[in-house]
């Protein structure tokens, strides 16, 4: 029996256990390996936070995950959140203004 190594499954085809990531507060480095993969992770995170019932995670848990990603990906998170569900920004306002305050000088350069 010839055992060949299986090719790695691309990120886009992997199931991401966001509930576990939010609970542990750790994002595997594979999910942030390249700018493209990080953007895909953020895109999927946006859909997750908009899809799960209220109380499934806390803003502190979400904030902790966002702090681990590149600042450009953090801005992308809020951009996609706004594009996907403009009304959701009311719910995410404290988190949004906390992160955007850090990037105020970057937004106008």
XYZ file of C-alpha atoms in Angstrom:
109
model
C 0.000 0.000 0.000
C 1.541 3.276 -1.131
C 0.826 6.119 1.273
C 1.118 9.506 -0.390
C 0.871 12.663 1.696
C -2.437 14.433 1.257
C -2.202 17.942 -0.130
C -3.154 20.569 2.406
C -6.727 21.783 2.239
C -6.915 25.416 1.120
C -8.263 27.871 3.663
C -11.359 28.570 1.561
C -12.338 24.902 1.836
C -11.725 24.566 5.571
C -14.402 24.809 8.200
C -13.534 27.519 10.699
C -14.769 27.020 14.253
C -15.268 30.696 15.076
C -16.985 29.840 18.342
C -13.828 28.043 19.461
C -11.585 30.867 18.238
C -13.653 33.422 20.149
C -13.608 31.259 23.278
C -9.854 30.611 23.153
C -8.911 34.055 21.921
C -6.283 32.600 19.576
C -6.195 32.687 15.793
C -4.032 29.979 14.190
C -1.181 31.500 12.191
C -2.336 29.559 9.116
C -5.417 31.801 9.012
C -3.192 34.882 8.799
C -0.388 33.448 6.669
C -0.870 35.806 3.727
C -2.784 39.016 3.134
C -5.265 37.168 0.918
C -5.952 34.436 3.478
C -6.276 37.036 6.250
C -8.848 38.916 4.158
C -10.778 35.693 3.608
C -10.662 35.025 7.354
C -12.002 38.525 8.065
C -14.726 38.148 5.435
C -15.885 34.907 7.015
C -15.654 36.393 10.512
C -17.975 39.217 9.449
C -20.530 36.719 8.195
C -20.196 34.684 11.373
C -20.780 37.604 13.758
C -23.784 38.732 11.729
C -25.265 35.227 11.576
C -25.085 33.895 15.115
C -27.655 34.748 17.787
C -26.977 37.632 20.151
C -25.002 36.488 23.171
C -23.010 33.859 21.255
C -19.871 35.930 21.837
C -18.923 39.119 23.640
C -17.485 42.296 22.187
C -14.413 41.689 24.363
C -13.885 38.287 22.717
C -14.302 39.769 19.251
C -11.988 42.650 20.117
C -9.332 40.208 21.309
C -9.448 38.375 17.962
C -9.330 41.590 15.957
C -6.280 42.769 17.887
C -4.367 39.772 16.515
C -4.812 40.694 12.881
C -3.049 43.296 10.772
C -4.416 46.866 11.129
C -5.433 46.896 7.449
C -7.460 43.731 8.046
C -9.065 45.366 11.094
C -10.210 48.287 8.933
C -11.370 45.768 6.318
C -13.467 44.016 8.999
C -15.437 47.180 9.727
C -15.676 48.094 6.049
C -17.165 44.693 5.202
C -19.408 44.846 8.263
C -20.777 48.189 7.072
C -21.197 46.985 3.477
C -22.861 43.743 4.499
C -25.138 45.119 7.194
C -25.087 48.901 7.667
C -27.566 48.691 10.547
C -25.235 46.353 12.443
C -22.819 49.202 13.143
C -25.187 50.358 15.884
C -24.544 47.067 17.662
C -20.793 47.203 17.019
C -20.409 50.958 17.664
C -18.254 50.718 20.832
C -15.903 48.262 19.145
C -15.899 50.264 15.910
C -15.066 53.579 17.541
C -12.439 51.980 19.774
C -10.576 50.539 16.794
C -11.125 53.500 14.476
C -9.793 55.885 17.128
C -6.446 54.080 16.848
C -6.399 54.586 13.077
C -7.688 58.142 12.920
C -4.376 59.481 11.631
C -4.095 56.650 9.098
C -7.535 57.239 7.639
C -6.584 60.646 6.282
C -3.173 59.877 4.792
